[in-house]
XYZ file of C-alpha atoms in Angstrom:
491
model
C -0.368 -47.525 14.151
C 1.818 -46.337 11.267
C 4.920 -48.112 10.051
C 8.129 -47.864 12.071
C 10.036 -46.138 9.263
C 9.276 -44.476 5.963
C 11.462 -45.276 2.956
C 11.924 -42.258 0.695
C 14.380 -42.185 -2.216
C 16.177 -45.134 -0.647
C 16.550 -43.532 2.783
C 14.705 -44.508 5.952
C 13.243 -41.991 8.388
C 10.975 -42.426 11.382
C 7.461 -40.947 11.211
C 7.265 -40.863 15.003
C 8.123 -38.395 17.750
C 11.464 -38.437 19.558
C 10.942 -37.965 23.293
C 13.409 -38.667 26.076
C 15.798 -40.451 23.728
C 13.124 -42.835 22.400
C 10.844 -43.010 19.374
C 7.240 -42.595 20.469
C 4.350 -43.449 18.159
C 0.914 -41.906 18.227
C -2.514 -43.308 17.500
C -3.351 -39.996 15.836
C -1.753 -39.600 12.404
C -1.674 -37.099 9.566
C -0.845 -37.578 5.893
C 2.320 -36.141 4.373
C 2.331 -35.507 0.627
C 5.140 -34.698 -1.811
C 4.713 -31.229 -3.344
C 6.367 -32.371 -6.572
C 3.713 -34.895 -7.621
C 1.245 -34.957 -4.687
C 2.112 -38.590 -3.895
C 1.625 -39.818 -0.320
C 4.984 -39.989 1.437
C 3.563 -41.545 4.582
C 1.532 -41.047 7.735
C 3.120 -39.038 10.529
C 2.511 -39.218 14.278
C 0.484 -36.290 15.602
C 1.382 -34.819 18.975
C -1.336 -35.265 21.571
C -1.503 -33.530 24.970
C 0.201 -36.602 26.432
C 3.114 -36.321 23.984
C 3.551 -32.622 24.713
C 3.578 -33.280 28.446
C 6.041 -36.175 28.044
C 8.406 -34.029 25.977
C 8.372 -31.197 28.518
C 8.949 -33.639 31.385
C 11.831 -35.265 29.483
C 13.411 -31.882 28.767
C 12.994 -30.851 32.411
C 14.571 -34.085 33.601
C 17.573 -33.665 31.295
C 18.088 -29.998 32.090
C 19.989 -30.159 35.420
C 22.817 -32.336 34.107
C 23.047 -30.671 30.659
C 22.972 -27.139 32.036
C 25.595 -28.010 34.661
C 28.144 -28.785 31.938
C 30.462 -26.001 30.871
C 30.390 -24.771 27.295
C 33.668 -26.629 26.752
C 32.098 -29.843 28.034
C 29.030 -29.464 25.803
C 31.093 -28.680 22.713
C 32.227 -32.296 21.936
C 28.591 -33.442 21.943
C 27.642 -30.682 19.505
C 30.649 -31.276 17.265
C 29.663 -34.947 17.010
C 26.065 -33.885 16.327
C 27.216 -31.761 13.374
C 29.394 -34.597 12.095
C 26.392 -36.938 12.139
C 24.488 -34.440 9.980
C 27.362 -34.568 7.513
C 27.324 -38.360 7.463
C 23.643 -38.264 6.497
C 23.955 -35.452 3.956
C 22.431 -37.434 1.093
C 19.474 -38.499 3.217
C 18.819 -34.932 4.389
C 18.970 -33.691 0.803
C 16.522 -36.258 -0.532
C 14.096 -35.999 2.378
C 13.830 -32.225 2.238
C 13.534 -32.189 -1.544
C 10.709 -34.711 -1.305
C 8.676 -33.271 1.554
C 9.393 -29.540 1.134
C 10.290 -29.279 -2.559
C 13.655 -27.661 -1.760
C 16.142 -27.684 -4.640
C 18.557 -30.595 -4.374
C 21.349 -28.305 -5.560
C 20.590 -25.828 -2.778
C 20.509 -28.605 -0.184
C 23.868 -30.036 -1.252
C 25.806 -26.809 -1.633
C 24.074 -24.463 0.779
C 21.855 -26.021 3.408
C 23.937 -29.011 4.546
C 27.171 -27.026 5.110
C 25.192 -24.277 6.837
C 23.282 -26.747 9.051
C 26.550 -28.241 10.283
C 28.043 -24.794 10.819
C 24.971 -23.698 12.763
C 25.861 -26.325 15.368
C 29.660 -26.039 15.474
C 29.892 -22.242 15.232
C 27.597 -21.609 18.181
C 29.279 -24.369 20.203
C 32.576 -22.545 19.669
C 31.138 -19.079 20.251
C 29.653 -20.166 23.580
C 33.205 -20.569 24.892
C 33.774 -16.823 24.603
C 30.689 -15.988 26.671
C 31.847 -17.555 29.910
C 32.232 -15.054 32.743
C 32.975 -11.932 30.728
C 34.489 -9.263 32.995
C 33.265 -5.669 32.802
C 35.409 -3.162 34.670
C 33.959 0.037 36.131
C 35.322 2.499 38.679
C 33.479 0.898 41.573
C 33.416 -2.793 40.735
C 34.291 -5.725 38.558
C 31.133 -7.090 36.956
C 31.242 -10.745 35.922
C 28.610 -11.024 33.190
C 27.338 -14.570 32.964
C 25.171 -16.193 30.281
C 23.340 -18.907 32.188
C 21.011 -21.500 30.596
C 17.366 -20.462 30.649
C 15.635 -23.854 30.829
C 13.310 -25.715 28.467
C 13.142 -24.111 25.021
C 10.514 -24.675 22.325
C 11.587 -24.132 18.717
C 8.890 -23.893 16.029
C 10.186 -23.975 12.472
C 8.607 -23.138 9.092
C 8.254 -25.283 5.993
C 10.283 -23.155 3.567
C 13.700 -24.187 4.956
C 13.145 -26.722 7.734
C 16.663 -28.082 8.287
C 18.562 -24.819 8.056
C 16.187 -22.917 10.317
C 15.925 -25.716 12.887
C 19.694 -25.899 13.289
C 20.016 -22.090 13.205
C 17.983 -21.986 16.431
C 19.052 -25.333 17.861
C 22.792 -24.542 17.762
C 22.765 -21.634 20.225
C 19.939 -23.094 22.335
C 21.909 -26.283 23.033
C 25.285 -24.557 23.259
C 23.853 -22.275 25.942
C 22.896 -25.309 28.025
C 19.158 -25.423 27.429
C 17.128 -28.512 26.640
C 14.973 -28.281 23.532
C 11.666 -29.375 22.033
C 11.338 -28.852 18.274
C 7.879 -28.648 16.713
C 8.645 -29.120 12.998
C 6.366 -27.879 10.208
C 3.427 -30.148 9.562
C 4.005 -29.946 5.804
C 7.755 -30.778 6.034
C 8.701 -32.709 9.204
C 11.119 -35.312 7.867
C 14.497 -33.626 8.280
C 13.681 -32.727 11.879
C 12.989 -36.397 12.497
C 16.369 -37.264 10.997
C 17.998 -34.669 13.271
C 16.826 -36.802 16.191
C 18.768 -39.762 14.782
C 21.851 -37.554 14.528
C 21.481 -36.416 18.134
C 21.035 -40.008 19.289
C 24.097 -41.203 17.371
C 26.149 -38.299 18.715
C 25.368 -39.352 22.276
C 23.324 -36.333 23.337
C 21.784 -37.338 26.658
C 18.164 -38.434 26.551
C 15.787 -35.494 26.802
C 18.257 -32.839 25.686
C 16.604 -32.794 22.239
C 12.991 -33.806 21.678
C 10.876 -33.727 18.507
C 7.085 -33.515 18.710
C 5.299 -33.434 15.364
C 1.869 -32.153 14.497
C -0.234 -29.189 13.517
C 0.258 -25.657 14.724
C -3.314 -25.426 15.965
C -2.966 -28.666 17.922
C 0.562 -29.622 18.953
C 2.005 -26.125 18.579
C -0.756 -24.481 20.596
C -0.334 -26.946 23.428
C 3.399 -26.355 23.571
C 3.448 -22.559 23.539
C 0.752 -22.211 26.182
C 2.604 -24.326 28.739
C 3.953 -22.360 31.733
C 6.927 -24.716 32.201
C 8.755 -23.238 29.203
C 11.641 -20.788 29.506
C 11.791 -19.584 25.891
C 9.866 -19.863 22.603
C 11.594 -19.264 19.265
C 9.281 -19.074 16.258
C 9.695 -18.413 12.548
C 6.517 -18.123 10.508
C 3.506 -15.964 9.795
C 2.290 -12.815 11.534
C -1.153 -14.216 12.511
C 0.428 -17.286 14.126
C 3.024 -15.135 15.887
C 0.307 -12.959 17.395
C -1.378 -16.033 18.830
C 1.935 -17.403 20.180
C 2.822 -14.069 21.772
C -0.575 -13.911 23.448
C -0.303 -17.469 24.773
C 3.278 -16.961 25.950
C 2.427 -13.596 27.463
C -0.055 -15.223 29.802
C 2.924 -17.067 31.341
C 5.523 -14.294 30.801
C 7.584 -16.600 28.560
C 9.971 -14.585 26.339
C 9.519 -15.053 22.575
C 11.761 -14.519 19.577
C 9.647 -14.004 16.447
C 10.949 -13.940 12.853
C 7.948 -13.211 10.668
C 8.953 -12.699 7.089
C 8.705 -9.575 5.030
C 7.822 -7.544 2.012
C 11.326 -6.358 1.299
C 12.195 -3.648 -1.251
C 14.614 -4.281 -4.121
C 15.763 -0.773 -5.073
C 17.469 -0.125 -8.422
C 18.896 3.390 -8.634
C 19.585 5.253 -11.864
C 23.353 4.711 -11.463
C 23.081 0.948 -10.866
C 24.805 -1.781 -12.831
C 21.546 -2.764 -14.510
C 22.642 -6.171 -15.765
C 23.988 -7.191 -12.356
C 20.855 -5.929 -10.622
C 18.652 -7.818 -13.105
C 20.600 -11.051 -12.621
C 20.245 -10.730 -8.861
C 16.576 -9.904 -9.290
C 15.975 -13.245 -10.983
C 17.306 -14.957 -7.844
C 14.224 -13.731 -5.976
C 12.301 -16.596 -7.600
C 14.452 -19.277 -5.992
C 12.638 -21.787 -3.788
C 9.540 -20.778 -5.798
C 9.634 -17.401 -4.047
C 9.161 -19.018 -0.643
C 12.002 -17.061 0.963
C 11.238 -14.537 3.687
C 14.305 -12.370 3.038
C 13.810 -12.046 -0.739
C 13.376 -8.594 -2.225
C 9.840 -8.899 -3.604
C 8.961 -5.221 -4.240
C 11.084 -3.885 -7.096
C 11.467 -0.111 -6.955
C 13.200 1.022 -10.141
C 14.162 4.533 -11.224
C 11.902 5.601 -14.078
C 14.880 6.546 -16.307
C 16.120 2.931 -16.425
C 12.828 1.108 -16.025
C 12.522 -0.279 -19.566
C 16.188 -1.293 -19.700
C 15.921 -3.081 -16.356
C 12.674 -4.887 -17.253
C 14.154 -6.192 -20.499
C 17.340 -7.364 -18.760
C 15.533 -9.119 -15.923
C 13.032 -10.746 -18.285
C 15.951 -12.253 -20.202
C 17.342 -13.810 -17.026
C 13.946 -15.074 -15.875
C 13.312 -16.769 -19.221
C 16.478 -18.836 -18.693
C 15.346 -20.226 -15.340
C 14.872 -23.988 -15.360
C 11.566 -25.003 -13.753
C 10.890 -28.603 -12.797
C 11.596 -31.436 -10.374
C 13.793 -30.049 -7.566
C 15.530 -33.428 -7.301
C 17.093 -32.660 -10.692
C 20.358 -30.877 -9.902
C 19.889 -28.560 -12.924
C 16.482 -27.248 -11.797
C 16.341 -23.708 -10.391
C 12.652 -23.359 -9.473
C 10.624 -26.140 -7.876
C 7.077 -26.469 -6.541
C 5.039 -24.480 -4.084
C 4.797 -26.437 -0.836
C 1.064 -27.209 -0.590
C -2.201 -26.868 -2.555
C -3.428 -24.294 -0.030
C -0.379 -22.164 -0.692
C -0.894 -22.480 -4.457
C -4.429 -21.134 -4.062
C -3.124 -18.286 -1.925
C -0.606 -17.291 -4.619
C -3.186 -17.529 -7.413
C -5.621 -15.455 -5.396
C -3.127 -12.624 -4.939
C -2.420 -12.484 -8.673
C -6.071 -12.671 -9.709
C -7.109 -9.916 -7.315
C -4.226 -7.690 -8.417
C -5.142 -8.067 -12.082
C -8.795 -7.379 -11.307
C -7.658 -4.216 -9.507
C -5.866 -2.917 -12.601
C -2.367 -4.380 -12.312
C -0.413 -5.042 -15.513
C 1.267 -8.385 -16.082
C 4.868 -8.169 -17.297
C 5.417 -11.933 -17.329
C 4.020 -15.143 -15.821
C 0.749 -14.948 -13.939
C -0.598 -18.486 -14.135
C 0.065 -22.088 -13.054
C 3.036 -23.737 -14.736
C 2.364 -26.866 -16.818
C 5.026 -28.931 -15.043
C 2.686 -29.829 -12.197
C -0.271 -28.922 -10.024
C 1.855 -27.095 -7.426
C 3.984 -25.127 -9.865
C 3.439 -21.466 -10.684
C 5.129 -19.342 -13.312
C 7.663 -16.722 -12.196
C 5.474 -13.613 -12.231
C 6.030 -9.850 -12.300
C 3.206 -7.327 -11.869
C 3.332 -3.559 -12.372
C 0.993 -0.538 -12.574
C 0.288 -0.844 -8.859
C -0.754 1.604 -6.174
C 1.361 1.754 -3.029
C -1.673 0.770 -0.968
C -2.648 -2.202 -3.157
C -2.917 -5.583 -1.453
C -0.100 -7.223 -3.371
C 2.313 -4.372 -2.561
C 1.439 -4.389 1.121
C 1.100 -8.110 1.951
C 3.463 -11.059 1.757
C 2.571 -13.482 -1.062
C 5.273 -16.099 -0.349
C 5.326 -17.445 -3.867
C 7.068 -16.676 -7.178
C 5.285 -13.336 -7.553
C 7.083 -9.966 -7.589
C 5.909 -6.396 -8.077
C 7.543 -3.479 -9.895
C 7.017 0.212 -9.218
C 8.974 3.229 -10.414
C 10.284 6.342 -8.673
C 11.784 9.647 -9.796
C 13.793 10.748 -6.751
C 15.726 9.302 -3.840
C 13.162 10.658 -1.402
C 10.363 8.918 -3.288
C 12.301 5.626 -3.355
C 12.884 5.785 0.402
C 9.236 6.610 1.113
C 8.062 3.699 -1.046
C 10.610 1.311 0.485
C 9.385 2.228 3.962
C 5.728 2.253 2.953
C 4.632 -1.129 4.311
C 4.151 -2.596 7.779
C 7.049 -5.001 7.214
C 10.739 -4.385 7.805
C 12.828 -7.535 7.455
C 15.392 -6.944 4.721
C 16.135 -5.165 1.490
C 18.405 -4.841 -1.518
C 19.783 -1.628 -3.025
C 21.712 -1.451 -6.310
C 23.521 1.702 -7.379
C 26.843 3.502 -7.191
C 28.231 2.348 -3.843
C 28.142 5.636 -1.929
C 24.719 6.498 -3.357
C 23.253 3.058 -2.627
C 24.713 3.059 0.882
C 23.149 6.438 1.644
C 19.761 5.108 0.521
C 20.196 1.828 2.418
C 20.865 3.687 5.666
C 17.437 5.317 5.433
C 15.442 2.164 4.681
C 13.777 0.875 7.845
C 14.682 -2.811 7.928
C 16.623 -5.225 10.088
C 19.261 -5.595 7.368
C 19.856 -4.523 3.777
C 22.311 -5.676 1.115
C 24.103 -3.102 -1.031
C 24.947 -4.312 -4.571
C 24.608 -7.910 -3.369
C 22.166 -10.437 -1.973
C 22.169 -13.283 0.517
C 25.500 -12.609 2.235
C 25.119 -13.992 5.742
C 27.478 -14.452 8.656
C 26.614 -16.249 11.863
C 28.329 -13.526 13.882
C 25.997 -10.833 12.494
C 22.468 -10.015 13.715
C 19.455 -11.242 11.772
C 15.865 -10.161 12.327
C 13.284 -7.570 11.408
C 11.323 -4.594 12.674
C 7.646 -3.685 12.582
C 5.559 -6.732 11.551
C 8.696 -8.620 10.524
C 9.428 -9.696 14.045
C 10.825 -9.216 17.509
C 14.414 -9.966 18.471
C 17.628 -10.858 16.679
C 19.386 -14.138 15.946
C 23.081 -14.678 15.330
C 26.270 -14.107 17.328
C 25.818 -12.741 20.828
C 22.209 -11.861 19.992
C 21.191 -15.529 19.934
C 22.697 -16.073 23.359
C 21.093 -12.924 24.736
C 17.774 -14.598 23.989
C 18.522 -18.206 24.908
C 20.302 -17.300 28.158
C 19.540 -15.651 31.460
C 22.119 -12.871 31.638
C 23.429 -12.362 35.167
C 25.708 -9.671 36.605
C 27.924 -10.834 39.493
C 29.197 -7.627 41.138
C 32.570 -7.601 42.948
C 33.329 -4.226 44.644
C 36.835 -2.846 44.247
C 36.816 -1.252 47.692
C 35.616 -2.724 50.998
C 31.879 -2.195 51.264
C 30.137 -1.292 54.488
C 26.399 -0.901 54.770
C 25.225 2.593 55.577
C 21.825 3.507 56.958
C 22.263 7.250 56.713
C 19.448 9.096 54.980
C 20.196 11.136 51.877
């Protein structure tokens, strides 16, 4: 049996599951290492079939009472939940920096405020969804958003806290009970979320955390017919398996699967601004699904842009993410480091030209230099497939039509960036086939707006009403405006 708590950077966190309001240990354990220096952070409880069954039973048992509450009655619980996250802000920051390598600066100024907002915003928005009337000539339609049941949320390792709360907020606000399967490589902040839920007084079984591998714990969860919904963020191969398993039970899935997003720089762009934004694509060591990783630059400004972006990249501070001044930290796991290296090596062997970077960084074993490759064919592996590391590609174009064709020339369609004179860039952006695209900007997000991709980048949308459309059973209660009498006449 592992220890009851782990102590990391002066903060305690449980390595065990959270099921039915209680910590539950497992005899099966897995090691958790720090990506910064590969030190052992602790041994984590692995979810067995018994743990999965217990979590589903606990969520089922809690569902009748939780779902029977109105959105207004659930809201105080969720507001307290968000407040508990705020009280533990320092612990969340240190835990996620240590187990996922996330920048401490990003945690403090971006992730913690967003995680709290993910809970409170959806709790508030749920109030506006109650019994929406829709008037037609024949009837009044009362459109209800009813809770669906037991929801499984599977989160990735590149932003565990933010993405867990992004799904958890609307799932709980809608009246569902939830089981989170956190990433095996970064489970600690999900465990701390359980403490927040407990302190906030969420009834036992409303939120459950079952840790473990995707192939073990995750597979057992998603194949269970007792589920009402599965929400997953991660890789395409895993999503295909989840969809197949869920399909056998007709369980609806929401799948956010990353991308290979274009970063288009038109000939009339503000080159310096575009270059500065381009350097941001290396944040989180390039482990950001919505980053623009394929730079498509007009040939007339190519040299100017490359020089400007190189200057910004050379200023990036690489090192320990727990240092508030650091801008690029480690890659999450040795397997991911090998994946990134393999992409670069194969591209160079295939004739790619290295503009900068291209090799491991001396700071540590899981660090890789910010890299830019060019002289690439549109059908080359590194242009077509997601690397998920600090590796970008640069291609040039000579016309708008060529830029659009190249932007749309992959099987992905999550996001994009387009820099240029506003009307020109907007016209291009409207023809790029993605779920969203930023014009002369990057990273602007609003919880009321839809988020999600097309093609291999996913199925479904999250945010605003779209989250509730997924996490709810939408019902139409029809009230006729005139007395109705049954008629058996044939037409």
